[in-house]
Tab-separated table of C-alpha atoms in Angstrom:
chain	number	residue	atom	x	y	z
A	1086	UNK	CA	128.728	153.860	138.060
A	1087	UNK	CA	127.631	157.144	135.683
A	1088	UNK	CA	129.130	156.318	131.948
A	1089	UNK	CA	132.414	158.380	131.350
A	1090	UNK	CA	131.961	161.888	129.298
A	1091	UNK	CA	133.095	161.290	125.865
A	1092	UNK	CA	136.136	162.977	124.461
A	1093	UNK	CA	136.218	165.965	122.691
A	1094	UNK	CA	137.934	164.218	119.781
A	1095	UNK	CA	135.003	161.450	120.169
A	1096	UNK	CA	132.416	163.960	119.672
A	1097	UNK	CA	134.202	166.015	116.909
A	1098	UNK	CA	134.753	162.225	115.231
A	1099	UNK	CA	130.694	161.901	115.874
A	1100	UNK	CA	129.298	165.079	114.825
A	1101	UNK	CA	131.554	165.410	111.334
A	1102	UNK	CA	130.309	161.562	110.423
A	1103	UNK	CA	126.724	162.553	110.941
A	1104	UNK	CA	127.656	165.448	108.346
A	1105	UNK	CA	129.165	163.361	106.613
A	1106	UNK	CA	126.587	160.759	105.978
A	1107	UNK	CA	123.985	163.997	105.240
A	1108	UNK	CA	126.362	165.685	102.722
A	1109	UNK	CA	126.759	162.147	100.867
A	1110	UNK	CA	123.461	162.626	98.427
A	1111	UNK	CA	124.372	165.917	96.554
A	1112	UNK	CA	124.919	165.311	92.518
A	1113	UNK	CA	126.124	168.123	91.025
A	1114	UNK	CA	127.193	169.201	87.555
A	1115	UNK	CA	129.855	171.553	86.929
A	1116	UNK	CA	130.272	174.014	83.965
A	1117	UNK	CA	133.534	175.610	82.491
A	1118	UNK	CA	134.260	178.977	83.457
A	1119	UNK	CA	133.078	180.966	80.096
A	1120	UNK	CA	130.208	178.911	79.917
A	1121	UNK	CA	129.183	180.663	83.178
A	1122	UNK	CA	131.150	184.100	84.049
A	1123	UNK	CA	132.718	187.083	82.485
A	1124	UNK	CA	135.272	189.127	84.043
A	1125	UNK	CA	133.909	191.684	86.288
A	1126	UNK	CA	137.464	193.629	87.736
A	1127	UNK	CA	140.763	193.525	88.270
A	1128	UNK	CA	142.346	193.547	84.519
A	1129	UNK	CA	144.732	190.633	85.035
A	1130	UNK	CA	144.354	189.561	88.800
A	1131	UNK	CA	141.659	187.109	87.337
A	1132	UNK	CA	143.508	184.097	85.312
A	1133	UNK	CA	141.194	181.430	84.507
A	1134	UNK	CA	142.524	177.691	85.226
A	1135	UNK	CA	144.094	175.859	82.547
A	1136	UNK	CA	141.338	173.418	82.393
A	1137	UNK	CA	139.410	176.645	81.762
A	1138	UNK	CA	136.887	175.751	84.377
A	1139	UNK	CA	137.670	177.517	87.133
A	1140	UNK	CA	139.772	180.903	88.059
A	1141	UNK	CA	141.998	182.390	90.280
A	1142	UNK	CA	141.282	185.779	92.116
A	1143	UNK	CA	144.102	187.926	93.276
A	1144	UNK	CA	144.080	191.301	95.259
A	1145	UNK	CA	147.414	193.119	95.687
A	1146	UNK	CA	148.587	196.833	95.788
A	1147	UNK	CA	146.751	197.760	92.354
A	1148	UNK	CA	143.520	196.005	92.704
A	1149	UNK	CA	141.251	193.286	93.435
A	1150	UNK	CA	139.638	191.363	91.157
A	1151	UNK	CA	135.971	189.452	90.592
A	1152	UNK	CA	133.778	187.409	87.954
A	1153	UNK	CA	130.104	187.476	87.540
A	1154	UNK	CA	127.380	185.310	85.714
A	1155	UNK	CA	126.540	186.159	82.392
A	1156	UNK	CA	123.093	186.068	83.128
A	1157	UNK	CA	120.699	186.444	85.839
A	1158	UNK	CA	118.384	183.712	87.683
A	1159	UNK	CA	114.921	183.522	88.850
A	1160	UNK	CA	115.573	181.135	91.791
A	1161	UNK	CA	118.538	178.646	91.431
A	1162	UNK	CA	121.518	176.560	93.311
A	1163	UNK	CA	124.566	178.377	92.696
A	1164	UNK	CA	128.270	176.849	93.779
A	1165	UNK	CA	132.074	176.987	93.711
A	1166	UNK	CA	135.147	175.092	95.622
A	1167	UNK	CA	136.738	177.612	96.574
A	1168	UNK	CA	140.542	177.459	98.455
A	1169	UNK	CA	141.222	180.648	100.388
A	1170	UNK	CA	144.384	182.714	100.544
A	1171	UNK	CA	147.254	181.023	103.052
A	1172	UNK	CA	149.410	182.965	105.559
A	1173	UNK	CA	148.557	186.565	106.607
A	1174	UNK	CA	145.479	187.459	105.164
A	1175	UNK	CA	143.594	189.942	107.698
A	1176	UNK	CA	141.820	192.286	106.273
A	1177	UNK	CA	141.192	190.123	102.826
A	1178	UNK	CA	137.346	189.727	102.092
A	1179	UNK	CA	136.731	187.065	99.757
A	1180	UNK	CA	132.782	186.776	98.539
A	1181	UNK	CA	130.794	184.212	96.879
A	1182	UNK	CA	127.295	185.724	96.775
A	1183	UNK	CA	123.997	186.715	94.292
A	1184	UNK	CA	122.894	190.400	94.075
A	1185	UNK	CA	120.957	192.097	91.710
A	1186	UNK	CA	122.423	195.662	93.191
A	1187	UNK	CA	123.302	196.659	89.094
A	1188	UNK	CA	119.862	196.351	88.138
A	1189	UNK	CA	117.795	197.482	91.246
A	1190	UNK	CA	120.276	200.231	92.451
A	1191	UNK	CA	117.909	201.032	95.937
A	1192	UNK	CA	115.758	197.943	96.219
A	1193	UNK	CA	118.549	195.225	95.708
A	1194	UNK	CA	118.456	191.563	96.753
A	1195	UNK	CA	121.393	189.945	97.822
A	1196	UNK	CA	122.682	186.527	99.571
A	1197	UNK	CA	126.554	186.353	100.891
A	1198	UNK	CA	129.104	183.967	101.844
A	1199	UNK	CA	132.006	186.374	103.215
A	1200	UNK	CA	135.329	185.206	104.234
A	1201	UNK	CA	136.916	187.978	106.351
A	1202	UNK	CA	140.647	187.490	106.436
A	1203	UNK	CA	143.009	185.875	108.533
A	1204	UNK	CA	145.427	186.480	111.285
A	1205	UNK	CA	148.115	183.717	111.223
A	1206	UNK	CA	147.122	181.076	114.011
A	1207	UNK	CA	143.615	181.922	113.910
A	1208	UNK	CA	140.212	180.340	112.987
A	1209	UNK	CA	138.871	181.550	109.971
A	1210	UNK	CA	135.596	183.026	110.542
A	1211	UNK	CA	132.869	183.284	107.480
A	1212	UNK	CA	129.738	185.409	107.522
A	1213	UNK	CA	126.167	184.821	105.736
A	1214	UNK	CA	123.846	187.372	105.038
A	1215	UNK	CA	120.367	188.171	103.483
A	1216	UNK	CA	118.886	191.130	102.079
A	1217	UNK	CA	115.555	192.078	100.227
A	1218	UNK	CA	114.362	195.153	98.875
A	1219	UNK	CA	116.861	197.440	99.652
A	1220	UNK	CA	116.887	195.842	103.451
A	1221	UNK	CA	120.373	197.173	103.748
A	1222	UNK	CA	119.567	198.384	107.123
A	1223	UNK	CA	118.385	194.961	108.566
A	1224	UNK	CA	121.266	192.773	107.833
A	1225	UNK	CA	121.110	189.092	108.597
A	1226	UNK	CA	124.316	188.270	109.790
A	1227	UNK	CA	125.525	185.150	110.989
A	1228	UNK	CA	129.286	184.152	111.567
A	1229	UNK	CA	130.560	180.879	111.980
A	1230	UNK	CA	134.592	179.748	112.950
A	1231	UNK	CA	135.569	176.895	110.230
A	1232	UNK	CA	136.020	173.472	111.162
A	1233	UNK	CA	139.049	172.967	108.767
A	1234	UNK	CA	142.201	174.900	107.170
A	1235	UNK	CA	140.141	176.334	104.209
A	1236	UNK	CA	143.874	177.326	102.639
A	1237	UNK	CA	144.784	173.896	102.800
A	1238	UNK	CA	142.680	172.621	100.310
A	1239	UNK	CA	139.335	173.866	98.204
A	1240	UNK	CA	135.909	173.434	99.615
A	1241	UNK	CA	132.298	173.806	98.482
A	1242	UNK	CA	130.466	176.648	99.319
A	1243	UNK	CA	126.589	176.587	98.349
A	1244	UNK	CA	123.517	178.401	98.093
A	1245	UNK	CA	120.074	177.503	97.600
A	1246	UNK	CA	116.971	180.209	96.462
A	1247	UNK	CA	113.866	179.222	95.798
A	1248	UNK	CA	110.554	180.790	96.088
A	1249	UNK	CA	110.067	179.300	99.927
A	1250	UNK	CA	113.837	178.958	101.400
A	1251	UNK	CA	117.260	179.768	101.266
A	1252	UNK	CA	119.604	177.205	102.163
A	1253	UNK	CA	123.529	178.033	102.657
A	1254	UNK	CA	125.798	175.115	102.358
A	1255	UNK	CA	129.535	173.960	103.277
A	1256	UNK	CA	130.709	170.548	101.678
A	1257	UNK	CA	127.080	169.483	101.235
A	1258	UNK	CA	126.496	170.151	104.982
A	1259	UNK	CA	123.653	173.171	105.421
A	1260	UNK	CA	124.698	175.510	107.853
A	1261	UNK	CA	121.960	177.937	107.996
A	1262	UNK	CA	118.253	177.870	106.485
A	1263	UNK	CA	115.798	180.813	105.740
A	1264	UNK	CA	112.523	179.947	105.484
A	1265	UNK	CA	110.182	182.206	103.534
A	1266	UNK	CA	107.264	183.651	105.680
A	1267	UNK	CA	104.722	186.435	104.870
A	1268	UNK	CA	105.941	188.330	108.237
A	1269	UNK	CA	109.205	188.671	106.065
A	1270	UNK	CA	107.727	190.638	103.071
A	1271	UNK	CA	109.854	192.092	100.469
A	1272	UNK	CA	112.666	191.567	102.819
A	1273	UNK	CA	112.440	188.058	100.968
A	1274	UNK	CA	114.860	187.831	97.907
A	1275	UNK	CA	112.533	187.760	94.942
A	1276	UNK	CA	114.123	189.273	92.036
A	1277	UNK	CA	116.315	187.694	89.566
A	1278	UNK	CA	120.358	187.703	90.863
A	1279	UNK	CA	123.305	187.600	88.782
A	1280	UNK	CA	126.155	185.677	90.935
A	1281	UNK	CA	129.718	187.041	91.927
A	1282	UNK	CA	133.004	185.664	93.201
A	1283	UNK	CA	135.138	188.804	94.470
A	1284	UNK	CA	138.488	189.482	96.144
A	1285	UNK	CA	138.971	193.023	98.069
A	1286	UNK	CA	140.509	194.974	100.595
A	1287	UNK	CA	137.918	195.196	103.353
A	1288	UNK	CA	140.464	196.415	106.099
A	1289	UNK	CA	138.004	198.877	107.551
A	1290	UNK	CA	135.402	195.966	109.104
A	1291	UNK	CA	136.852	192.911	107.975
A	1292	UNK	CA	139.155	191.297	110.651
A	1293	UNK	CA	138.033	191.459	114.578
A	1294	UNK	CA	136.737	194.572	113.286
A	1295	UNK	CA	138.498	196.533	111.408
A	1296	UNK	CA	141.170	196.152	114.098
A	1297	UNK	CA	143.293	194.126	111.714
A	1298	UNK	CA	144.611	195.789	108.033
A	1299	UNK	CA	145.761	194.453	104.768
A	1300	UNK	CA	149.520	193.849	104.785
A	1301	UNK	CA	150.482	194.330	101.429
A	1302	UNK	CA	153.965	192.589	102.306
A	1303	UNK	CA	152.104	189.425	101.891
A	1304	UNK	CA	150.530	190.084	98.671
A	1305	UNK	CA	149.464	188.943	96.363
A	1306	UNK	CA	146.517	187.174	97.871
A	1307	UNK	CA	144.783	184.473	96.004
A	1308	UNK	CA	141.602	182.923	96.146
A	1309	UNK	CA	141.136	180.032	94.001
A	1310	UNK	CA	137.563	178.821	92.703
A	1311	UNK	CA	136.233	175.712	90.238
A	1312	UNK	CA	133.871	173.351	90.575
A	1313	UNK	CA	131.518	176.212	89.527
A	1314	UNK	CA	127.814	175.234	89.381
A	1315	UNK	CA	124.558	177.411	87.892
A	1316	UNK	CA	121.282	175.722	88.069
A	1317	UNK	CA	118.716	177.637	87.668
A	1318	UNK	CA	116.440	179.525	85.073
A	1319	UNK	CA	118.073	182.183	83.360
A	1320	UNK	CA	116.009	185.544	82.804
A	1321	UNK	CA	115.584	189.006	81.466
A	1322	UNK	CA	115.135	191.456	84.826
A	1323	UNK	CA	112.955	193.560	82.384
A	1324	UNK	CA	110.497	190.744	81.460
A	1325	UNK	CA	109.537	189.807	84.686
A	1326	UNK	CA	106.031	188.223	83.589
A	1327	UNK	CA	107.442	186.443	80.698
A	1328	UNK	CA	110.196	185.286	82.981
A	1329	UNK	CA	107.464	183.515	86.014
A	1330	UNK	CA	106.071	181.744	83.419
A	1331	UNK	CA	108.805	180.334	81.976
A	1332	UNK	CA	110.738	179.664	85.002
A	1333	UNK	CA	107.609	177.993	86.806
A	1334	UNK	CA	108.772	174.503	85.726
A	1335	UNK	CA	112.605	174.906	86.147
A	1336	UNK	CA	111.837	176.731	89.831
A	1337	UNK	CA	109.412	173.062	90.511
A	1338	UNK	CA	112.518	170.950	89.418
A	1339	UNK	CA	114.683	172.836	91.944
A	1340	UNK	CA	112.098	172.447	94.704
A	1341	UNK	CA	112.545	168.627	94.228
A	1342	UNK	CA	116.356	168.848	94.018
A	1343	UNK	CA	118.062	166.452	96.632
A	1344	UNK	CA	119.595	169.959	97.633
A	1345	UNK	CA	116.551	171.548	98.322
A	1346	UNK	CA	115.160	168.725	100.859
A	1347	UNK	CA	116.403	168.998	104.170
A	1348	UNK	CA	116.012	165.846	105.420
A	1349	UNK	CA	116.318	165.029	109.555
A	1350	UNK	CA	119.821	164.082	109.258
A	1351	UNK	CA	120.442	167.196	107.455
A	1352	UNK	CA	118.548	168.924	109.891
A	1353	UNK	CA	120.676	166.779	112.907
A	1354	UNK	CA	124.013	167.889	110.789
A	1355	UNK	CA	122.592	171.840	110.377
A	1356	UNK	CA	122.028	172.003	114.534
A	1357	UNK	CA	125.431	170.470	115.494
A	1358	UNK	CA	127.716	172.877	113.394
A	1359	UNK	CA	125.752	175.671	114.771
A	1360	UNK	CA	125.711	174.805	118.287
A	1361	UNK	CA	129.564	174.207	117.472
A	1362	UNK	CA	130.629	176.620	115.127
A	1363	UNK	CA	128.316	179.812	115.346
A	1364	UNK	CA	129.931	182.919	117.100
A	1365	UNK	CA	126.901	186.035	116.017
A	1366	UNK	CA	123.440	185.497	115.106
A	1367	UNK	CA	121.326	188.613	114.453
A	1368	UNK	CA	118.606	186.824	115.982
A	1369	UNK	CA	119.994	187.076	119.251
A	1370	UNK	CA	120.930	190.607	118.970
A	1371	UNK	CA	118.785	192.147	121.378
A	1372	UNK	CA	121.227	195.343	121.180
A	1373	UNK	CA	121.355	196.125	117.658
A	1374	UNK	CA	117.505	194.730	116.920
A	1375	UNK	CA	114.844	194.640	120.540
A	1376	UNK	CA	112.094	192.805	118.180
A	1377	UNK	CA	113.087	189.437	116.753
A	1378	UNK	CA	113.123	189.189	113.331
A	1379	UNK	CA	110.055	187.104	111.951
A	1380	UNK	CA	112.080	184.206	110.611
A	1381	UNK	CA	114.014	183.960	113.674
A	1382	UNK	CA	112.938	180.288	115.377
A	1383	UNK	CA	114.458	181.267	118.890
A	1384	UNK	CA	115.717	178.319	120.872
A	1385	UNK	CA	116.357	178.933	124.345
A	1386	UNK	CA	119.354	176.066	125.075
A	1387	UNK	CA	121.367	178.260	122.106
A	1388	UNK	CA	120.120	181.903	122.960
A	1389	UNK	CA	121.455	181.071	126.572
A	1390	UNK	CA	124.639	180.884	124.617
A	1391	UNK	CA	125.060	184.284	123.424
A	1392	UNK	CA	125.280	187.478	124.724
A	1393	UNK	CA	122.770	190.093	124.305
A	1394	UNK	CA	125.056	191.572	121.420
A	1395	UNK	CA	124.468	188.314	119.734
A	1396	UNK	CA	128.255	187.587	119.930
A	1397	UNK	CA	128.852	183.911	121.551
A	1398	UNK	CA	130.193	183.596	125.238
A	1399	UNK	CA	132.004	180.849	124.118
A	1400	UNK	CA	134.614	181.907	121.654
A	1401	UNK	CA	137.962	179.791	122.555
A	1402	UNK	CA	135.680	176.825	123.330
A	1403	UNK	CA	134.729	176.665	119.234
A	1404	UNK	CA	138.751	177.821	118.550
A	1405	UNK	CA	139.793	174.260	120.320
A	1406	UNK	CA	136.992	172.822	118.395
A	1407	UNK	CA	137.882	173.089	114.705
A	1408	UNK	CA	139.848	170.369	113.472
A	1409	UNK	CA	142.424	169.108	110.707
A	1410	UNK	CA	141.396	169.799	106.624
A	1411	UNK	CA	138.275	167.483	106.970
A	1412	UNK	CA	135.498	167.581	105.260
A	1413	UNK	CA	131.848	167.737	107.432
């Protein structure tokens, strides 16, 4: 007699304990917030905690609000917890991300974690991108549904740049992994990044679109962040050569960084939130982009999964998927 299929609360059970046992090696140490950031906008929508390591972003009918390093890195790991606005919140983008757009006005790099509002009811769907050089043009998106409430409670959101990946974390658990190639060229991030936590009215693309607007009824919207983590080597953009040389040891250190191995089980935790979780890849975007992007490692059992629009066929399949305020 054939085995019966497990259920699908067996397999969520399954697949968040393998993440679980990858996330479990990550030591990280924390900073307060004006040992880190500087307000960036928003006049008084940014109130630091009371511990004074963390703040709160808010976005209502005057403004939104952000933070930004007070210096800028050659390479680093760069995190926050963050706890996302509750209720009604189409239309709300909140960012955690590294740019250097200030410095390098038309050959910016950049790396994004983008949360992109809310209806009530819904998954909560976050987006990753890449850019080098300027690549404006050739965005890297990829958007994932969330396998908890992420207004319940905070969680940590994490990104790793060295000289030969990228590596974007939730709760210790990478999600998506960039490895450096010469193919790429400069549209590899390789100039030092200051990093930014934002909160802004992005009702024109956000939400399914664009289709869904800020409702300023339900303002004010706040994000919350702490646990806030710089590693890296801090530089002056200017004094690039000085800079290498200085940051050659510190950039070795974070090569060696528990964070920066991906291990099988890490690997084993990476696949199953994609296969579960993913809803747009660029690389299967035959539409928008008919040649594959170099760093794009095709695999046929998940291109079969997506259209040629590089939107999932499988939408309300990863909707009954996500699960209670759990951590992977």
């Amino acid at each position: 007699m054939a085995a019966a299929a497990p259920s699908t609360a067996m397999t969520v059970f399954l697949m968040l304990s393998c993440m679980a046992a990858a996330a479990a090696a990550l030591n990280l140490t924390t900073l307060s917030f004006d040992d880190g950031f500087s307000h960036l906008f928003g006049n008084e929508n940014l109130i630091r905690s009371p511990d004074g390591r963390g703040a709160r972003l808010t976005l209502d009918r005057s403004s939104g609000s952000g933070f930004i390093s007070n210096d800028l890195y050659d390479h680093g790991f760069f995190s926050a917890s963050i706890k996302l606005p509750s209720d009604y919140s189409a239309g709300v983008v909140v960012a955690f991300y590294t740019s250097n757009g200030d410095v390098f006005q038309k050959t910016h790099d950049e790396l994004d974690f983008e949360f992109l509002g809310n209806i009530r009811g819904k998954d909560w769907r976050i987006q990753t991108n890449v850019y080098g050089n300027g690549s404006t043009s050739r965005g890297r998106e990829e958007r994932y549904f969330l396998p908890f409430d992420p207004t319940a409670e905070a969680h940590r959101y994490s990104i790793l740049w060295t000289s030969d990946h990228i590596i974007f974390y939730i709760d210790d658990t990478p999600i998506r992994e960039v490895v450096r190639s010469d193919a790429m060229g400069g549209d590899y991030p390789s100039k030092p990044m200051s990093i930014y936590a934002t909160i802004w009215d992005g009702s024109t693309w956000a939400t399914a679109n664009g289709r869904y607007k800020v409702n300023y009824k339900y303002a004010p919207f706040v994000a919350e962040l702490s646990d806030l983590v710089l590693r890296g080597c801090r530089v002056d953009p200017i004094q690039q050569v000085d800079s290498a040389r200085r940051c050659a040891e510190a950039n070795e250190d974070l090569l060696a960084a528990d964070f920066a191995q991906m291990t099988p089980l890490k690997r084993a935790a990476m696949r199953r939130f994609r296969e579960r979780y993913m809803t747009y890849s660029f690389c299967y975007d035959a539409n928008r982009y008919p040649v594959t992007f170099p760093e794009c490692d095709i695999i046929p059992s998940e291109q079969s999964r997506f259209f040629e629009s590089g939107e999932t066929k499988y939408p309300r399949d990863r909707r009954r998927a996500r699960r209670q305020s759990r951590r992977p």
